C-alpha cells in the first residue's frame, strides 16, 4: 500500500481505549507518525509540550470526558498555528453534524468504520 | 284625591263649574246695564215701580256670577242707577216721594236675596263636584280591582252568597259565583277544611288569615288542579256592628311555592353533592375563599371538620408563583365572560405539599368578583401522568445511550476484524473472521435501527439529504448487497425513467430492509421478483415474494416497531425495525409503502416515492387508507440530540 505522505503526523483523540489503540495501530501500519490522547485536554497538552510535528491530522472523537470535541476545537482555534491541524471527526451518531464549529473540520467518519474507510479518509486529507 | 270646596268668598273657582273672574264682572255689568237700559226705554212702567227691572236682573247675575263681590257691587250700582233714572231729567220722581226709603229697602231685599242665590248656587256646584269625584273614585277602584292579581269577593248573609266577585277572583275560580252561596259555588272544596273556616268567620266575627293554603280545584274539563293561596277573610259589619257578610281577599301563590320547592330541591342536591366528599365547593370573593365545604378544606390541607378559618383563605397566596400568570389569564376570562371553563391548577398546601385540581367557576357578582367554584382533586392522575412521562423520557434516554455507546466497541471490532483479514490467515481462520465481520455489520444495523427508533419515538422525522440519483441504480446496488448472503434469488426488471432526487443512503436502507424482509419471509431458494417503474412524477419499486400470505388483520400492524412477521424464530438478527424504518424513510420523502398479500398472488410490498421534494413544507402525507402502512408513531417527549 502506498501513501502520499507517509511521514505525516496523526493525533488520535478518543476516550475509548480499545478503539484509540486499534486506530493508532492501523494508522501506524500505514507509515504515519501516530500520537494518542485520551481526551481533549490530554491532546492539547501534547500539542503544547510534546512537539507534535506540523502539519498534523487530528482524528477527534466528539463525546469525551472530561474535555469533549467542541471544547478541544475551541482551544485549538485560539492557537496561532490552528491552520496546521486538519481535523477529522469520529462520530458515533448519524444525527445532523454539529454546527457553528470554532474550527472547520475536514471530514467525518461514522462509527463503526472499516479499515479501508479510515485509510481512504486519511489519504484524502493528504 | 283632594276635594275642592269653595267656602271662602271668591275662592278659587272650581274647575268646569264656575266662570273666570272677568266673566263674572262682565255678567254683573251686563245685567245691571240691561236693567238700566230697560228703565230708560220703558220709563212709564219703570218709573212707577223704580227698581222692578233691577229686582229681576240681580238674581240672574248672582246665579251666573256666583260671586259675592260682583253681586254686592251690582246691588249698589243698581240702587244708585234706579234712583238716578227715576229722577229728573230722566224720571219724574223726587227725593221727597220717599225714594231714600225705597232705595234702602231695595238694597236690603236684594242683599239678602242675591247673597242667598250666590250661596245656594255654590252649594249646588260643590255637590255636583263631589258626585263627579265619587264617580271617578269608583271607576278607579273598579279598574284597580279588575287589573289587580288579587281575588276579591264579598259574601253576604249566613249562606255567604257571592255579592261581589272581582275579575281576579273569577279568573282564579273559573266558575259562576255571583249570586250563588259559597258551598254551592265551591262544592269541590268540600272536605278540604277551608269552607268551614270561612263560615266560622261569619259566625264568630274573627278574621281568618291563611298562608300557602293548598286547595284542589276541579276544572270544567274534570281535571283536578292544585293551587296554593294566601288569603284573608274579614267580617263585614252593618251599622249596628252585627256581622252581615265576609270580605275575602285571595292571592294565588302557586308559582312562588313551586319555585321555592324547586330551589329547596336543588339546594338539597347541592348539599348532598357538597357532603358526598367528591367535589370541593368554594364561594369566593375577590382573592379569598369565604366559604368551603369539608372536602375542599381537606384538599387545601385544612382540617375538614374545623370549619372555615377566620377571615377566609387566600387562594392567591396558595397559588405557586409560576402559575400566577395563568391565574391572571383566568381572572380576565372570568371578568369578561362571567365564568371560567375547566382549568387545571396547583395549590400549595399549608404543609408545603402541592395539590393539583381541576375546576370551573362562575361569577355571581362582577363588581366584587364573587362567585362559586367547583374543584376535583386530580393529584393522583397528574402523578401518574408525570410517571408515564418520566418513564418515556427514561426509555428515550436509555435507547439513545445504548445505541450510541454500542458504536465505540463495535468500531473496535470492525476495525480489528479488518486488520485481521489483511494478515495471512488459514482458510478456517478466514471463515471465522468473515463471520465476525458479518456479525459486526448486523450489530451495526441494529444499532442504527435503534437510533432511528429513538429519533422517531421522540416525534422527529428521519433527516433526509436529497441528491440527484437513479432508482434503477439504487435498486441494483441494494440487490447486490443483500445477495451476498443469499445469492441468486432476486431478479430485477425495470423500465421508465428512474432519475430523481432522494437521500441515497436512506433509500438504500429502505430497499435493503424490504428486500431482506422478502428473502426472510419466503421459502429458501424461492424467487423474489423486483420491478422498478419510473413514472413522470413517481417511481414505484415492487418487491414480490411467494411466501405465506399476511393475514389482513396483521397487515395494519406491519409497519409498527418490533414486528417480526410470521416467523418469530427467524434468525435474522433483527428486532423487527426493518419495515418500520423503511416506512419512515418513504414518509420522509413524501412517499409511502403499500402491501398486498394473498395466497394466490403472494406478497408484494410497493415502495412509492415522489421524484422530487414536494413544493410545500417537508413532511409527507400521512397514510390515507388501511392498505398503506399504518404506524403508531411516538408521542411527544424529550428528544435525544447531539453528535458523538
mmCIF file of C-alpha atoms in Angstrom, chain B residues 276-608:
data_model
loop_
_atom_site.group_PDB
_atom_site.id
_atom_site.type_symbol
_atom_site.label_atom_id
_atom_site.label_comp_id
_atom_site.label_asym_id
_atom_site.label_seq_id
_atom_site.Cartn_x
_atom_site.Cartn_y
_atom_site.Cartn_z
ATOM 1 C CA UNK B 276 -70.598 13.469 49.357
ATOM 2 C CA UNK B 277 -66.894 14.231 49.506
ATOM 3 C CA UNK B 278 -66.143 14.100 45.784
ATOM 4 C CA UNK B 279 -66.386 17.720 44.856
ATOM 5 C CA UNK B 280 -64.753 20.681 46.559
ATOM 6 C CA UNK B 281 -67.041 23.684 46.542
ATOM 7 C CA UNK B 282 -65.853 27.200 47.226
ATOM 8 C CA UNK B 283 -67.568 30.503 47.475
ATOM 9 C CA UNK B 284 -65.063 33.237 46.735
ATOM 10 C CA UNK B 285 -64.958 36.986 46.980
ATOM 11 C CA UNK B 286 -62.011 38.821 45.481
ATOM 12 C CA UNK B 287 -58.896 36.760 46.156
ATOM 13 C CA UNK B 288 -60.341 34.974 49.168
ATOM 14 C CA UNK B 289 -62.323 31.809 49.619
ATOM 15 C CA UNK B 290 -65.045 32.842 52.064
ATOM 16 C CA UNK B 291 -66.850 29.527 52.333
ATOM 17 C CA UNK B 292 -65.771 25.971 51.566
ATOM 18 C CA UNK B 293 -67.188 22.505 52.050
ATOM 19 C CA UNK B 294 -65.218 19.975 54.128
ATOM 20 C CA UNK B 295 -63.849 18.268 51.009
ATOM 21 C CA UNK B 296 -62.284 21.481 49.752
ATOM 22 C CA UNK B 297 -60.816 22.279 53.164
ATOM 23 C CA UNK B 298 -59.286 18.820 53.166
ATOM 24 C CA UNK B 299 -57.855 19.339 49.659
ATOM 25 C CA UNK B 300 -56.271 22.601 50.764
ATOM 26 C CA UNK B 301 -54.702 20.975 53.822
ATOM 27 C CA UNK B 302 -57.100 22.275 56.478
ATOM 28 C CA UNK B 303 -58.874 20.003 58.965
ATOM 29 C CA UNK B 304 -62.202 19.316 57.236
ATOM 30 C CA UNK B 305 -64.329 19.417 60.374
ATOM 31 C CA UNK B 306 -62.837 22.533 61.929
ATOM 32 C CA UNK B 307 -64.787 24.848 59.649
ATOM 33 C CA UNK B 308 -63.604 27.850 57.728
ATOM 34 C CA UNK B 309 -60.618 29.730 59.203
ATOM 35 C CA UNK B 310 -61.356 33.261 60.408
ATOM 36 C CA UNK B 311 -61.173 35.720 57.524
ATOM 37 C CA UNK B 312 -61.319 33.026 54.843
ATOM 38 C CA UNK B 313 -58.456 31.559 52.834
ATOM 39 C CA UNK B 314 -56.491 33.500 50.233
ATOM 40 C CA UNK B 315 -56.395 31.390 47.084
ATOM 41 C CA UNK B 316 -53.903 33.800 45.620
ATOM 42 C CA UNK B 317 -51.445 33.180 48.439
ATOM 43 C CA UNK B 318 -51.801 29.423 47.891
ATOM 44 C CA UNK B 319 -51.049 29.648 44.175
ATOM 45 C CA UNK B 320 -47.467 28.753 43.293
ATOM 46 C CA UNK B 321 -45.623 31.754 41.795
ATOM 47 C CA UNK B 322 -45.073 30.017 38.435
ATOM 48 C CA UNK B 323 -48.845 29.785 37.964
ATOM 49 C CA UNK B 324 -49.551 33.441 38.765
ATOM 50 C CA UNK B 325 -49.659 34.332 35.095
ATOM 51 C CA UNK B 326 -52.094 31.516 34.287
ATOM 52 C CA UNK B 327 -54.240 32.751 37.150
ATOM 53 C CA UNK B 328 -54.211 36.293 35.808
ATOM 54 C CA UNK B 329 -55.458 35.000 32.456
ATOM 55 C CA UNK B 330 -58.238 33.029 34.169
ATOM 56 C CA UNK B 331 -59.303 36.158 36.074
ATOM 57 C CA UNK B 332 -59.517 38.155 32.861
ATOM 58 C CA UNK B 333 -61.583 35.369 31.312
ATOM 59 C CA UNK B 334 -63.960 35.330 34.289
ATOM 60 C CA UNK B 335 -64.317 39.100 34.249
ATOM 61 C CA UNK B 336 -65.059 39.092 30.535
ATOM 62 C CA UNK B 337 -67.339 36.080 30.204
ATOM 63 C CA UNK B 338 -68.628 35.712 33.767
ATOM 64 C CA UNK B 339 -67.213 32.202 34.086
ATOM 65 C CA UNK B 340 -64.153 30.015 33.737
ATOM 66 C CA UNK B 341 -64.164 26.964 31.587
ATOM 67 C CA UNK B 342 -62.488 23.949 33.089
ATOM 68 C CA UNK B 343 -58.990 24.743 34.207
ATOM 69 C CA UNK B 344 -56.191 22.880 35.904
ATOM 70 C CA UNK B 345 -54.120 24.485 38.586
ATOM 71 C CA UNK B 346 -51.979 23.763 41.558
ATOM 72 C CA UNK B 347 -52.278 24.917 45.159
ATOM 73 C CA UNK B 348 -49.569 24.883 47.790
ATOM 74 C CA UNK B 349 -50.973 23.426 50.988
ATOM 75 C CA UNK B 350 -50.079 24.741 54.416
ATOM 76 C CA UNK B 351 -47.563 21.955 54.904
ATOM 77 C CA UNK B 352 -45.843 22.862 51.637
ATOM 78 C CA UNK B 353 -47.126 19.888 49.651
ATOM 79 C CA UNK B 354 -48.943 20.556 46.422
ATOM 80 C CA UNK B 355 -52.363 19.559 45.201
ATOM 81 C CA UNK B 356 -53.480 19.542 41.569
ATOM 82 C CA UNK B 357 -57.080 20.491 41.000
ATOM 83 C CA UNK B 358 -59.421 20.544 38.042
ATOM 84 C CA UNK B 359 -62.162 23.094 38.375
ATOM 85 C CA UNK B 360 -64.552 25.610 36.938
ATOM 86 C CA UNK B 361 -66.116 28.746 38.324
ATOM 87 C CA UNK B 362 -68.989 31.098 37.784
ATOM 88 C CA UNK B 363 -69.085 34.744 38.781
ATOM 89 C CA UNK B 364 -72.188 35.885 40.606
ATOM 90 C CA UNK B 365 -71.201 39.498 41.108
ATOM 91 C CA UNK B 366 -68.598 41.064 38.861
ATOM 92 C CA UNK B 367 -68.258 44.202 40.989
ATOM 93 C CA UNK B 368 -66.891 42.326 43.978
ATOM 94 C CA UNK B 369 -65.516 39.410 41.917
ATOM 95 C CA UNK B 370 -67.639 36.972 43.895
ATOM 96 C CA UNK B 371 -68.765 33.598 42.716
ATOM 97 C CA UNK B 372 -68.734 29.862 43.160
ATOM 98 C CA UNK B 373 -66.078 27.374 42.117
ATOM 99 C CA UNK B 374 -66.206 23.576 41.899
ATOM 100 C CA UNK B 375 -62.995 21.593 42.040
ATOM 101 C CA UNK B 376 -61.837 17.986 41.902
ATOM 102 C CA UNK B 377 -58.533 16.694 43.245
ATOM 103 C CA UNK B 378 -56.558 15.315 40.285
ATOM 104 C CA UNK B 379 -53.212 14.959 42.025
ATOM 105 C CA UNK B 380 -53.221 11.183 41.548
ATOM 106 C CA UNK B 381 -53.849 11.471 37.796
ATOM 107 C CA UNK B 382 -51.194 14.146 37.491
ATOM 108 C CA UNK B 383 -48.688 11.962 39.355
ATOM 109 C CA UNK B 384 -49.492 9.057 37.055
ATOM 110 C CA UNK B 385 -49.090 11.304 34.013
ATOM 111 C CA UNK B 386 -45.740 12.530 35.239
ATOM 112 C CA UNK B 387 -44.567 8.999 35.998
ATOM 113 C CA UNK B 388 -45.555 7.971 32.484
ATOM 114 C CA UNK B 389 -43.727 10.911 31.001
ATOM 115 C CA UNK B 390 -40.657 10.204 33.064
ATOM 116 C CA UNK B 391 -40.751 6.570 32.001
ATOM 117 C CA UNK B 392 -40.975 7.664 28.381
ATOM 118 C CA UNK B 393 -38.087 10.075 28.826
ATOM 119 C CA UNK B 394 -36.076 7.393 30.518
ATOM 120 C CA UNK B 395 -36.808 4.973 27.690
ATOM 121 C CA UNK B 396 -35.695 7.574 25.163
ATOM 122 C CA UNK B 397 -32.508 8.324 27.050
ATOM 123 C CA UNK B 398 -31.756 4.648 27.516
ATOM 124 C CA UNK B 399 -32.323 3.896 23.841
ATOM 125 C CA UNK B 400 -30.094 6.811 22.882
ATOM 126 C CA UNK B 401 -27.298 5.873 25.233
ATOM 127 C CA UNK B 402 -27.420 2.178 24.418
ATOM 128 C CA UNK B 403 -27.399 2.691 20.677
ATOM 129 C CA UNK B 404 -24.764 5.394 20.844
ATOM 130 C CA UNK B 405 -22.386 3.752 23.245
ATOM 131 C CA UNK B 406 -22.522 0.447 21.389
ATOM 132 C CA UNK B 407 -20.821 2.071 18.448
ATOM 133 C CA UNK B 408 -17.430 2.509 20.068
ATOM 134 C CA UNK B 409 -16.809 -1.192 20.840
ATOM 135 C CA UNK B 410 -18.421 -2.017 17.508
ATOM 136 C CA UNK B 411 -15.943 0.248 15.731
ATOM 137 C CA UNK B 412 -13.085 -1.558 17.508
ATOM 138 C CA UNK B 413 -14.441 -4.957 16.478
ATOM 139 C CA UNK B 414 -14.919 -3.912 12.874
ATOM 140 C CA UNK B 415 -11.513 -2.312 12.623
ATOM 141 C CA UNK B 416 -9.899 -5.298 14.359
ATOM 142 C CA UNK B 417 -11.621 -7.778 12.051
ATOM 143 C CA UNK B 418 -10.483 -5.757 9.036
ATOM 144 C CA UNK B 419 -6.953 -5.703 10.375
ATOM 145 C CA UNK B 420 -7.013 -9.488 10.937
ATOM 146 C CA UNK B 421 -8.404 -10.116 7.450
ATOM 147 C CA UNK B 422 -5.389 -8.365 5.956
ATOM 148 C CA UNK B 423 -2.924 -10.681 7.640
ATOM 149 C CA UNK B 424 -2.140 -14.128 6.266
ATOM 150 C CA UNK B 425 -4.795 -16.495 7.627
ATOM 151 C CA UNK B 426 -5.716 -20.125 7.174
ATOM 152 C CA UNK B 427 -8.962 -20.867 5.364
ATOM 153 C CA UNK B 428 -10.713 -21.684 8.614
ATOM 154 C CA UNK B 429 -9.396 -18.519 10.275
ATOM 155 C CA UNK B 430 -10.602 -16.504 7.291
ATOM 156 C CA UNK B 431 -14.089 -18.068 7.589
ATOM 157 C CA UNK B 432 -14.191 -17.174 11.265
ATOM 158 C CA UNK B 433 -13.076 -13.624 10.606
ATOM 159 C CA UNK B 434 -15.684 -13.286 7.831
ATOM 160 C CA UNK B 435 -18.425 -14.443 10.228
ATOM 161 C CA UNK B 436 -17.232 -11.986 12.833
ATOM 162 C CA UNK B 437 -17.286 -9.225 10.218
ATOM 163 C CA UNK B 438 -20.850 -10.162 9.238
ATOM 164 C CA UNK B 439 -21.955 -10.204 12.875
ATOM 165 C CA UNK B 440 -20.372 -6.824 13.455
ATOM 166 C CA UNK B 441 -22.187 -5.457 10.412
ATOM 167 C CA UNK B 442 -25.516 -6.879 11.655
ATOM 168 C CA UNK B 443 -24.928 -5.353 15.023
ATOM 169 C CA UNK B 444 -24.180 -2.070 13.291
ATOM 170 C CA UNK B 445 -27.537 -2.249 11.504
ATOM 171 C CA UNK B 446 -29.284 -2.967 14.811
ATOM 172 C CA UNK B 447 -27.680 -0.005 16.494
ATOM 173 C CA UNK B 448 -28.543 2.245 13.549
ATOM 174 C CA UNK B 449 -32.139 0.999 13.731
ATOM 175 C CA UNK B 450 -32.306 1.711 17.462
ATOM 176 C CA UNK B 451 -31.009 5.227 16.906
ATOM 177 C CA UNK B 452 -33.638 5.806 14.219
ATOM 178 C CA UNK B 453 -36.308 4.420 16.507
ATOM 179 C CA UNK B 454 -35.212 6.778 19.266
ATOM 180 C CA UNK B 455 -35.492 9.694 16.924
ATOM 181 C CA UNK B 456 -38.897 8.655 15.562
ATOM 182 C CA UNK B 457 -40.299 7.888 19.008
ATOM 183 C CA UNK B 458 -39.249 11.377 20.073
ATOM 184 C CA UNK B 459 -41.519 12.733 17.355
ATOM 185 C CA UNK B 460 -38.790 13.699 14.912
ATOM 186 C CA UNK B 461 -38.697 12.786 11.262
ATOM 187 C CA UNK B 462 -35.790 10.987 9.736
ATOM 188 C CA UNK B 463 -33.414 13.593 8.308
ATOM 189 C CA UNK B 464 -33.244 13.447 4.521
ATOM 190 C CA UNK B 465 -30.485 14.911 2.332
ATOM 191 C CA UNK B 466 -31.589 14.745 -1.300
ATOM 192 C CA UNK B 467 -29.147 14.336 -4.147
ATOM 193 C CA UNK B 468 -29.706 13.514 -7.839
ATOM 194 C CA UNK B 469 -29.773 9.769 -8.342
ATOM 195 C CA UNK B 470 -31.269 6.924 -10.373
ATOM 196 C CA UNK B 471 -33.644 4.413 -8.783
ATOM 197 C CA UNK B 472 -32.597 1.665 -11.187
ATOM 198 C CA UNK B 473 -29.041 2.018 -9.875
ATOM 199 C CA UNK B 474 -30.104 2.248 -6.244
ATOM 200 C CA UNK B 475 -32.160 -0.945 -6.538
ATOM 201 C CA UNK B 476 -29.309 -2.711 -8.332
ATOM 202 C CA UNK B 477 -26.888 -1.759 -5.576
ATOM 203 C CA UNK B 478 -29.275 -2.830 -2.813
ATOM 204 C CA UNK B 479 -29.941 -6.165 -4.524
ATOM 205 C CA UNK B 480 -26.203 -6.700 -4.824
ATOM 206 C CA UNK B 481 -25.686 -6.090 -1.127
ATOM 207 C CA UNK B 482 -28.421 -8.421 0.137
ATOM 208 C CA UNK B 483 -27.492 -11.086 -2.423
ATOM 209 C CA UNK B 484 -24.066 -11.522 -0.852
ATOM 210 C CA UNK B 485 -25.635 -13.518 1.973
ATOM 211 C CA UNK B 486 -28.352 -15.202 -0.084
ATOM 212 C CA UNK B 487 -27.211 -15.220 -3.728
ATOM 213 C CA UNK B 488 -29.221 -15.994 -6.858
ATOM 214 C CA UNK B 489 -32.749 -15.475 -5.563
ATOM 215 C CA UNK B 490 -33.549 -11.934 -6.675
ATOM 216 C CA UNK B 491 -34.451 -10.959 -10.234
ATOM 217 C CA UNK B 492 -34.905 -7.335 -11.273
ATOM 218 C CA UNK B 493 -36.867 -5.853 -14.157
ATOM 219 C CA UNK B 494 -37.062 -2.141 -14.805
ATOM 220 C CA UNK B 495 -38.492 0.328 -17.213
ATOM 221 C CA UNK B 496 -39.230 4.013 -17.374
ATOM 222 C CA UNK B 497 -37.165 6.995 -16.329
ATOM 223 C CA UNK B 498 -35.589 6.308 -12.936
ATOM 224 C CA UNK B 499 -33.913 9.610 -12.153
ATOM 225 C CA UNK B 500 -34.952 11.670 -9.163
ATOM 226 C CA UNK B 501 -33.700 13.309 -6.003
ATOM 227 C CA UNK B 502 -33.526 11.213 -2.848
ATOM 228 C CA UNK B 503 -31.375 10.555 0.184
ATOM 229 C CA UNK B 504 -29.497 7.656 -1.396
ATOM 230 C CA UNK B 505 -28.257 6.210 1.893
ATOM 231 C CA UNK B 506 -31.753 6.231 3.411
ATOM 232 C CA UNK B 507 -33.431 4.864 0.285
ATOM 233 C CA UNK B 508 -30.743 2.178 0.127
ATOM 234 C CA UNK B 509 -31.535 1.330 3.729
ATOM 235 C CA UNK B 510 -35.287 1.099 2.997
ATOM 236 C CA UNK B 511 -34.709 -1.061 -0.089
ATOM 237 C CA UNK B 512 -32.324 -3.294 1.873
ATOM 238 C CA UNK B 513 -34.913 -3.723 4.620
ATOM 239 C CA UNK B 514 -37.698 -4.544 2.134
ATOM 240 C CA UNK B 515 -35.519 -6.975 0.187
ATOM 241 C CA UNK B 516 -34.254 -8.616 3.394
ATOM 242 C CA UNK B 517 -37.835 -8.942 4.564
ATOM 243 C CA UNK B 518 -38.868 -10.585 1.282
ATOM 244 C CA UNK B 519 -35.982 -13.076 1.393
ATOM 245 C CA UNK B 520 -36.579 -13.869 5.000
ATOM 246 C CA UNK B 521 -40.339 -14.421 4.752
ATOM 247 C CA UNK B 522 -40.356 -16.682 1.691
ATOM 248 C CA UNK B 523 -39.250 -20.315 1.330
ATOM 249 C CA UNK B 524 -35.486 -20.878 0.938
ATOM 250 C CA UNK B 525 -34.239 -20.648 -2.632
ATOM 251 C CA UNK B 526 -37.642 -19.353 -3.828
ATOM 252 C CA UNK B 527 -37.561 -16.386 -6.232
ATOM 253 C CA UNK B 528 -38.030 -12.775 -5.200
ATOM 254 C CA UNK B 529 -39.024 -10.518 -8.123
ATOM 255 C CA UNK B 530 -38.289 -6.841 -8.122
ATOM 256 C CA UNK B 531 -39.678 -4.403 -10.657
ATOM 257 C CA UNK B 532 -38.789 -0.730 -10.959
ATOM 258 C CA UNK B 533 -41.198 1.563 -12.821
ATOM 259 C CA UNK B 534 -40.288 5.168 -13.433
ATOM 260 C CA UNK B 535 -43.314 7.411 -13.971
ATOM 261 C CA UNK B 536 -43.474 11.143 -14.709
ATOM 262 C CA UNK B 537 -43.512 12.197 -11.065
ATOM 263 C CA UNK B 538 -43.077 8.993 -9.044
ATOM 264 C CA UNK B 539 -41.111 5.787 -9.055
ATOM 265 C CA UNK B 540 -42.645 2.503 -7.900
ATOM 266 C CA UNK B 541 -40.450 -0.326 -6.656
ATOM 267 C CA UNK B 542 -42.429 -3.562 -6.225
ATOM 268 C CA UNK B 543 -40.859 -6.419 -4.317
ATOM 269 C CA UNK B 544 -42.739 -9.679 -4.636
ATOM 270 C CA UNK B 545 -42.264 -12.943 -2.799
ATOM 271 C CA UNK B 546 -44.238 -16.163 -2.838
ATOM 272 C CA UNK B 547 -44.217 -16.754 0.909
ATOM 273 C CA UNK B 548 -47.211 -17.422 3.133
ATOM 274 C CA UNK B 549 -49.777 -14.593 2.853
ATOM 275 C CA UNK B 550 -50.026 -11.992 5.584
ATOM 276 C CA UNK B 551 -53.469 -12.187 7.220
ATOM 277 C CA UNK B 552 -55.391 -8.910 6.711
ATOM 278 C CA UNK B 553 -55.625 -8.276 10.456
ATOM 279 C CA UNK B 554 -51.821 -8.321 10.656
ATOM 280 C CA UNK B 555 -51.280 -6.040 7.685
ATOM 281 C CA UNK B 556 -52.208 -2.918 9.580
ATOM 282 C CA UNK B 557 -49.592 -3.564 12.226
ATOM 283 C CA UNK B 558 -46.822 -4.495 9.770
ATOM 284 C CA UNK B 559 -45.121 -1.137 9.999
ATOM 285 C CA UNK B 560 -45.128 -0.858 13.764
ATOM 286 C CA UNK B 561 -41.808 -1.224 15.564
ATOM 287 C CA UNK B 562 -40.675 -4.573 16.983
ATOM 288 C CA UNK B 563 -42.707 -6.648 14.468
ATOM 289 C CA UNK B 564 -41.146 -9.889 13.438
ATOM 290 C CA UNK B 565 -43.762 -11.007 10.952
ATOM 291 C CA UNK B 566 -44.941 -14.596 10.796
ATOM 292 C CA UNK B 567 -41.627 -16.109 11.531
ATOM 293 C CA UNK B 568 -40.750 -15.259 15.103
ATOM 294 C CA UNK B 569 -37.939 -17.781 15.254
ATOM 295 C CA UNK B 570 -36.158 -16.464 12.189
ATOM 296 C CA UNK B 571 -32.541 -15.833 12.901
ATOM 297 C CA UNK B 572 -32.355 -12.590 11.050
ATOM 298 C CA UNK B 573 -30.681 -10.760 13.878
ATOM 299 C CA UNK B 574 -33.326 -8.077 13.649
ATOM 300 C CA UNK B 575 -35.561 -6.768 16.369
ATOM 301 C CA UNK B 576 -38.356 -6.019 13.918
ATOM 302 C CA UNK B 577 -37.471 -2.467 12.984
ATOM 303 C CA UNK B 578 -36.832 -3.021 9.263
ATOM 304 C CA UNK B 579 -40.326 -2.276 7.897
ATOM 305 C CA UNK B 580 -40.905 0.446 10.488
ATOM 306 C CA UNK B 581 -37.813 2.314 9.359
ATOM 307 C CA UNK B 582 -38.482 1.628 5.659
ATOM 308 C CA UNK B 583 -41.934 3.174 6.035
ATOM 309 C CA UNK B 584 -40.494 6.230 7.766
ATOM 310 C CA UNK B 585 -37.873 6.616 5.035
ATOM 311 C CA UNK B 586 -40.707 6.618 2.483
ATOM 312 C CA UNK B 587 -42.660 9.090 4.592
ATOM 313 C CA UNK B 588 -39.681 11.412 4.994
ATOM 314 C CA UNK B 589 -39.508 11.512 1.179
ATOM 315 C CA UNK B 590 -43.243 12.253 0.906
ATOM 316 C CA UNK B 591 -43.931 8.715 -0.258
ATOM 317 C CA UNK B 592 -45.410 5.560 1.178
ATOM 318 C CA UNK B 593 -45.337 1.768 1.140
ATOM 319 C CA UNK B 594 -48.307 -0.328 0.046
ATOM 320 C CA UNK B 595 -48.821 -4.005 0.817
ATOM 321 C CA UNK B 596 -50.953 -6.558 -0.937
ATOM 322 C CA UNK B 597 -50.910 -10.180 0.115
ATOM 323 C CA UNK B 598 -52.920 -13.254 -0.796
ATOM 324 C CA UNK B 599 -52.312 -16.994 -1.054
ATOM 325 C CA UNK B 600 -52.772 -16.941 -4.822
ATOM 326 C CA UNK B 601 -50.765 -13.830 -5.712
ATOM 327 C CA UNK B 602 -48.135 -13.932 -2.968
ATOM 328 C CA UNK B 603 -46.991 -10.830 -1.135
ATOM 329 C CA UNK B 604 -45.953 -7.565 -2.739
ATOM 330 C CA UNK B 605 -44.508 -4.518 -0.989
ATOM 331 C CA UNK B 606 -44.596 -1.443 -3.204
ATOM 332 C CA UNK B 607 -42.365 1.479 -2.332
ATOM 333 C CA UNK B 608 -43.764 4.655 -3.899
#
